[in-house]
């Protein structure tokens, strides 16, 4: 088997949650550009429609479903309908997520000049903020795994890829507590699902990004000055772009990763290693 065969995703039925922007859009475009049939699920109806129109205009087989991933009945219905439409469900990217705001300290990366915003101190952290992040970033991963497993087990094959973060294993005081907890939880849930679903020939893995150019956190990283700050903490000297995910997305979605499951693959330009002095 040559390399073009093992990375072949043509005709696969794919779902990407949070697929209308950022990394989710990157995953969706990577698969669609290589011949997969892709359903983008996102709650932002305007952005979703625009991206479906753009990708369809490129000749890709894509469709959009307006969906709040915290609405479990709607999510399960959308998965069932998509599986029925495609006749199978081959690949799911459990990608939807939100940013909970800053951590208990703020300031420039690598600087000792940090202040403590009382709003985000542990004793003041809003219950509603915590609950919302848990619901979107962790509970929806559980719901997505559940919906994917129910549709993949009868066909005895499938690939599920969860978006976690380097926050899953590296503490960072400038990132909100709820985000840290959800990404660590999603990583552990992924491994447990991989263990359970292996006997059904369903592979479950995770992608753990570092700093990437997305719209999360109201797009604060779109600011060139913020990008410079993050880039200084990355050994490769820049932050990632969604297009940098193409190779890894195709690897995990295709037979190239046929003997890989339960893994959390870091893609961060080396940021988790720290910069040398």
mmCIF file with all atom_site columns, C-alpha atoms in Angstrom, residues 169-270:
data_model
loop_
_atom_site.group_PDB
_atom_site.id
_atom_site.type_symbol
_atom_site.label_atom_id
_atom_site.label_alt_id
_atom_site.label_comp_id
_atom_site.label_asym_id
_atom_site.label_entity_id
_atom_site.label_seq_id
_atom_site.pdbx_PDB_ins_code
_atom_site.Cartn_x
_atom_site.Cartn_y
_atom_site.Cartn_z
_atom_site.occupancy
_atom_site.B_iso_or_equiv
_atom_site.pdbx_formal_charge
_atom_site.auth_seq_id
_atom_site.auth_comp_id
_atom_site.auth_asym_id
_atom_site.auth_atom_id
_atom_site.pdbx_PDB_model_num
ATOM 1   C CA . UNK A 1 169 ? -1.259  18.273 31.068 1.00 0.00 ? 169 UNK A CA 1
ATOM 2   C CA . UNK A 1 170 ? 0.575   21.570 31.625 1.00 0.00 ? 170 UNK A CA 1
ATOM 3   C CA . UNK A 1 171 ? -0.694  24.003 34.261 1.00 0.00 ? 171 UNK A CA 1
ATOM 4   C CA . UNK A 1 172 ? -0.949  27.655 33.234 1.00 0.00 ? 172 UNK A CA 1
ATOM 5   C CA . UNK A 1 173 ? -2.061  30.357 35.644 1.00 0.00 ? 173 UNK A CA 1
ATOM 6   C CA . UNK A 1 174 ? -3.103  32.702 32.835 1.00 0.00 ? 174 UNK A CA 1
ATOM 7   C CA . UNK A 1 175 ? -5.745  30.283 31.517 1.00 0.00 ? 175 UNK A CA 1
ATOM 8   C CA . UNK A 1 176 ? -9.143  29.923 33.172 1.00 0.00 ? 176 UNK A CA 1
ATOM 9   C CA . UNK A 1 177 ? -9.512  27.129 35.726 1.00 0.00 ? 177 UNK A CA 1
ATOM 10  C CA . UNK A 1 178 ? -12.555 25.640 34.034 1.00 0.00 ? 178 UNK A CA 1
ATOM 11  C CA . UNK A 1 179 ? -10.743 25.325 30.697 1.00 0.00 ? 179 UNK A CA 1
ATOM 12  C CA . UNK A 1 180 ? -7.835  23.489 32.334 1.00 0.00 ? 180 UNK A CA 1
ATOM 13  C CA . UNK A 1 181 ? -10.188 21.066 34.061 1.00 0.00 ? 181 UNK A CA 1
ATOM 14  C CA . UNK A 1 182 ? -12.269 20.341 30.966 1.00 0.00 ? 182 UNK A CA 1
ATOM 15  C CA . UNK A 1 183 ? -9.322  19.648 28.704 1.00 0.00 ? 183 UNK A CA 1
ATOM 16  C CA . UNK A 1 184 ? -7.730  17.294 31.228 1.00 0.00 ? 184 UNK A CA 1
ATOM 17  C CA . UNK A 1 185 ? -11.094 15.599 31.693 1.00 0.00 ? 185 UNK A CA 1
ATOM 18  C CA . UNK A 1 186 ? -11.657 15.286 27.943 1.00 0.00 ? 186 UNK A CA 1
ATOM 19  C CA . UNK A 1 187 ? -8.225  13.684 27.531 1.00 0.00 ? 187 UNK A CA 1
ATOM 20  C CA . UNK A 1 188 ? -8.955  11.081 30.206 1.00 0.00 ? 188 UNK A CA 1
ATOM 21  C CA . UNK A 1 189 ? -12.443 10.446 28.813 1.00 0.00 ? 189 UNK A CA 1
ATOM 22  C CA . UNK A 1 190 ? -10.905 9.923  25.369 1.00 0.00 ? 190 UNK A CA 1
ATOM 23  C CA . UNK A 1 191 ? -8.531  7.256  26.708 1.00 0.00 ? 191 UNK A CA 1
ATOM 24  C CA . UNK A 1 192 ? -11.358 5.477  28.514 1.00 0.00 ? 192 UNK A CA 1
ATOM 25  C CA . UNK A 1 193 ? -13.496 5.516  25.362 1.00 0.00 ? 193 UNK A CA 1
ATOM 26  C CA . UNK A 1 194 ? -10.567 4.212  23.316 1.00 0.00 ? 194 UNK A CA 1
ATOM 27  C CA . UNK A 1 195 ? -10.206 1.276  25.690 1.00 0.00 ? 195 UNK A CA 1
ATOM 28  C CA . UNK A 1 196 ? -13.918 0.465  25.611 1.00 0.00 ? 196 UNK A CA 1
ATOM 29  C CA . UNK A 1 197 ? -14.426 0.855  21.864 1.00 0.00 ? 197 UNK A CA 1
ATOM 30  C CA . UNK A 1 198 ? -11.267 -0.896 20.628 1.00 0.00 ? 198 UNK A CA 1
ATOM 31  C CA . UNK A 1 199 ? -13.041 -4.266 20.423 1.00 0.00 ? 199 UNK A CA 1
ATOM 32  C CA . UNK A 1 200 ? -15.528 -2.644 18.032 1.00 0.00 ? 200 UNK A CA 1
ATOM 33  C CA . UNK A 1 201 ? -12.689 -1.467 15.741 1.00 0.00 ? 201 UNK A CA 1
ATOM 34  C CA . UNK A 1 202 ? -13.346 2.163  16.691 1.00 0.00 ? 202 UNK A CA 1
ATOM 35  C CA . UNK A 1 203 ? -10.209 4.219  17.271 1.00 0.00 ? 203 UNK A CA 1
ATOM 36  C CA . UNK A 1 204 ? -10.371 7.188  19.617 1.00 0.00 ? 204 UNK A CA 1
ATOM 37  C CA . UNK A 1 205 ? -7.550  9.731  19.811 1.00 0.00 ? 205 UNK A CA 1
ATOM 38  C CA . UNK A 1 206 ? -7.017  13.368 20.698 1.00 0.00 ? 206 UNK A CA 1
ATOM 39  C CA . UNK A 1 207 ? -5.258  16.361 19.196 1.00 0.00 ? 207 UNK A CA 1
ATOM 40  C CA . UNK A 1 208 ? -3.705  18.669 21.797 1.00 0.00 ? 208 UNK A CA 1
ATOM 41  C CA . UNK A 1 209 ? -2.998  22.067 20.221 1.00 0.00 ? 209 UNK A CA 1
ATOM 42  C CA . UNK A 1 210 ? -0.863  24.797 21.682 1.00 0.00 ? 210 UNK A CA 1
ATOM 43  C CA . UNK A 1 211 ? -1.269  28.437 20.600 1.00 0.00 ? 211 UNK A CA 1
ATOM 44  C CA . UNK A 1 212 ? -3.202  28.603 17.335 1.00 0.00 ? 212 UNK A CA 1
ATOM 45  C CA . UNK A 1 213 ? -4.685  31.447 15.319 1.00 0.00 ? 213 UNK A CA 1
ATOM 46  C CA . UNK A 1 214 ? -8.419  30.996 16.002 1.00 0.00 ? 214 UNK A CA 1
ATOM 47  C CA . UNK A 1 215 ? -11.386 33.058 17.182 1.00 0.00 ? 215 UNK A CA 1
ATOM 48  C CA . UNK A 1 216 ? -11.590 31.512 20.643 1.00 0.00 ? 216 UNK A CA 1
ATOM 49  C CA . UNK A 1 217 ? -11.642 34.054 23.462 1.00 0.00 ? 217 UNK A CA 1
ATOM 50  C CA . UNK A 1 218 ? -13.343 36.609 21.212 1.00 0.00 ? 218 UNK A CA 1
ATOM 51  C CA . UNK A 1 219 ? -10.421 36.377 18.806 1.00 0.00 ? 219 UNK A CA 1
ATOM 52  C CA . UNK A 1 220 ? -7.915  38.100 21.100 1.00 0.00 ? 220 UNK A CA 1
ATOM 53  C CA . UNK A 1 221 ? -5.062  36.146 19.505 1.00 0.00 ? 221 UNK A CA 1
ATOM 54  C CA . UNK A 1 222 ? -5.867  37.826 16.174 1.00 0.00 ? 222 UNK A CA 1
ATOM 55  C CA . UNK A 1 223 ? -4.072  40.896 17.554 1.00 0.00 ? 223 UNK A CA 1
ATOM 56  C CA . UNK A 1 224 ? -0.536  40.926 16.026 1.00 0.00 ? 224 UNK A CA 1
ATOM 57  C CA . UNK A 1 225 ? 0.925   42.114 19.339 1.00 0.00 ? 225 UNK A CA 1
ATOM 58  C CA . UNK A 1 226 ? -0.631  39.154 21.161 1.00 0.00 ? 226 UNK A CA 1
ATOM 59  C CA . UNK A 1 227 ? 0.666   36.839 18.455 1.00 0.00 ? 227 UNK A CA 1
ATOM 60  C CA . UNK A 1 228 ? 4.174   38.161 19.019 1.00 0.00 ? 228 UNK A CA 1
ATOM 61  C CA . UNK A 1 229 ? 3.872   37.417 22.733 1.00 0.00 ? 229 UNK A CA 1
ATOM 62  C CA . UNK A 1 230 ? 2.774   33.828 22.119 1.00 0.00 ? 230 UNK A CA 1
ATOM 63  C CA . UNK A 1 231 ? 5.344   33.319 19.366 1.00 0.00 ? 231 UNK A CA 1
ATOM 64  C CA . UNK A 1 232 ? 8.144   34.130 21.798 1.00 0.00 ? 232 UNK A CA 1
ATOM 65  C CA . UNK A 1 233 ? 7.053   31.135 23.901 1.00 0.00 ? 233 UNK A CA 1
ATOM 66  C CA . UNK A 1 234 ? 7.151   28.732 20.923 1.00 0.00 ? 234 UNK A CA 1
ATOM 67  C CA . UNK A 1 235 ? 10.523  27.192 19.961 1.00 0.00 ? 235 UNK A CA 1
ATOM 68  C CA . UNK A 1 236 ? 9.530   27.214 16.280 1.00 0.00 ? 236 UNK A CA 1
ATOM 69  C CA . UNK A 1 237 ? 9.005   30.967 16.589 1.00 0.00 ? 237 UNK A CA 1
ATOM 70  C CA . UNK A 1 238 ? 5.365   31.350 15.541 1.00 0.00 ? 238 UNK A CA 1
ATOM 71  C CA . UNK A 1 239 ? 1.848   30.377 16.520 1.00 0.00 ? 239 UNK A CA 1
ATOM 72  C CA . UNK A 1 240 ? -0.033  27.749 14.577 1.00 0.00 ? 240 UNK A CA 1
ATOM 73  C CA . UNK A 1 241 ? -2.541  28.212 11.777 1.00 0.00 ? 241 UNK A CA 1
ATOM 74  C CA . UNK A 1 242 ? -5.522  25.906 11.219 1.00 0.00 ? 242 UNK A CA 1
ATOM 75  C CA . UNK A 1 243 ? -3.835  24.719 8.007  1.00 0.00 ? 243 UNK A CA 1
ATOM 76  C CA . UNK A 1 244 ? -1.030  23.295 10.158 1.00 0.00 ? 244 UNK A CA 1
ATOM 77  C CA . UNK A 1 245 ? -3.562  20.695 11.327 1.00 0.00 ? 245 UNK A CA 1
ATOM 78  C CA . UNK A 1 246 ? -4.077  19.194 7.847  1.00 0.00 ? 246 UNK A CA 1
ATOM 79  C CA . UNK A 1 247 ? -1.478  16.445 8.068  1.00 0.00 ? 247 UNK A CA 1
ATOM 80  C CA . UNK A 1 248 ? -2.445  15.339 11.567 1.00 0.00 ? 248 UNK A CA 1
ATOM 81  C CA . UNK A 1 249 ? -6.171  15.417 10.771 1.00 0.00 ? 249 UNK A CA 1
ATOM 82  C CA . UNK A 1 250 ? -5.667  13.227 7.703  1.00 0.00 ? 250 UNK A CA 1
ATOM 83  C CA . UNK A 1 251 ? -3.424  10.863 9.666  1.00 0.00 ? 251 UNK A CA 1
ATOM 84  C CA . UNK A 1 252 ? -5.962  10.272 12.424 1.00 0.00 ? 252 UNK A CA 1
ATOM 85  C CA . UNK A 1 253 ? -8.950  10.124 10.056 1.00 0.00 ? 253 UNK A CA 1
ATOM 86  C CA . UNK A 1 254 ? -7.381  7.638  7.656  1.00 0.00 ? 254 UNK A CA 1
ATOM 87  C CA . UNK A 1 255 ? -5.900  4.141  7.688  1.00 0.00 ? 255 UNK A CA 1
ATOM 88  C CA . UNK A 1 256 ? -2.482  5.715  8.200  1.00 0.00 ? 256 UNK A CA 1
ATOM 89  C CA . UNK A 1 257 ? -3.298  5.562  11.930 1.00 0.00 ? 257 UNK A CA 1
ATOM 90  C CA . UNK A 1 258 ? -4.782  2.053  11.833 1.00 0.00 ? 258 UNK A CA 1
ATOM 91  C CA . UNK A 1 259 ? -2.819  0.902  14.905 1.00 0.00 ? 259 UNK A CA 1
ATOM 92  C CA . UNK A 1 260 ? -3.124  4.114  16.942 1.00 0.00 ? 260 UNK A CA 1
ATOM 93  C CA . UNK A 1 261 ? -5.745  4.563  19.648 1.00 0.00 ? 261 UNK A CA 1
ATOM 94  C CA . UNK A 1 262 ? -5.938  6.217  23.049 1.00 0.00 ? 262 UNK A CA 1
ATOM 95  C CA . UNK A 1 263 ? -3.237  8.736  22.133 1.00 0.00 ? 263 UNK A CA 1
ATOM 96  C CA . UNK A 1 264 ? -3.140  12.488 22.724 1.00 0.00 ? 264 UNK A CA 1
ATOM 97  C CA . UNK A 1 265 ? -0.933  13.978 20.022 1.00 0.00 ? 265 UNK A CA 1
ATOM 98  C CA . UNK A 1 266 ? 0.571   17.385 20.779 1.00 0.00 ? 266 UNK A CA 1
ATOM 99  C CA . UNK A 1 267 ? 0.852   19.963 18.007 1.00 0.00 ? 267 UNK A CA 1
ATOM 100 C CA . UNK A 1 268 ? 2.246   23.197 19.420 1.00 0.00 ? 268 UNK A CA 1
ATOM 101 C CA . UNK A 1 269 ? 5.549   24.069 17.777 1.00 0.00 ? 269 UNK A CA 1
ATOM 102 C CA . UNK A 1 270 ? 7.313   22.763 20.871 1.00 0.00 ? 270 UNK A CA 1
#
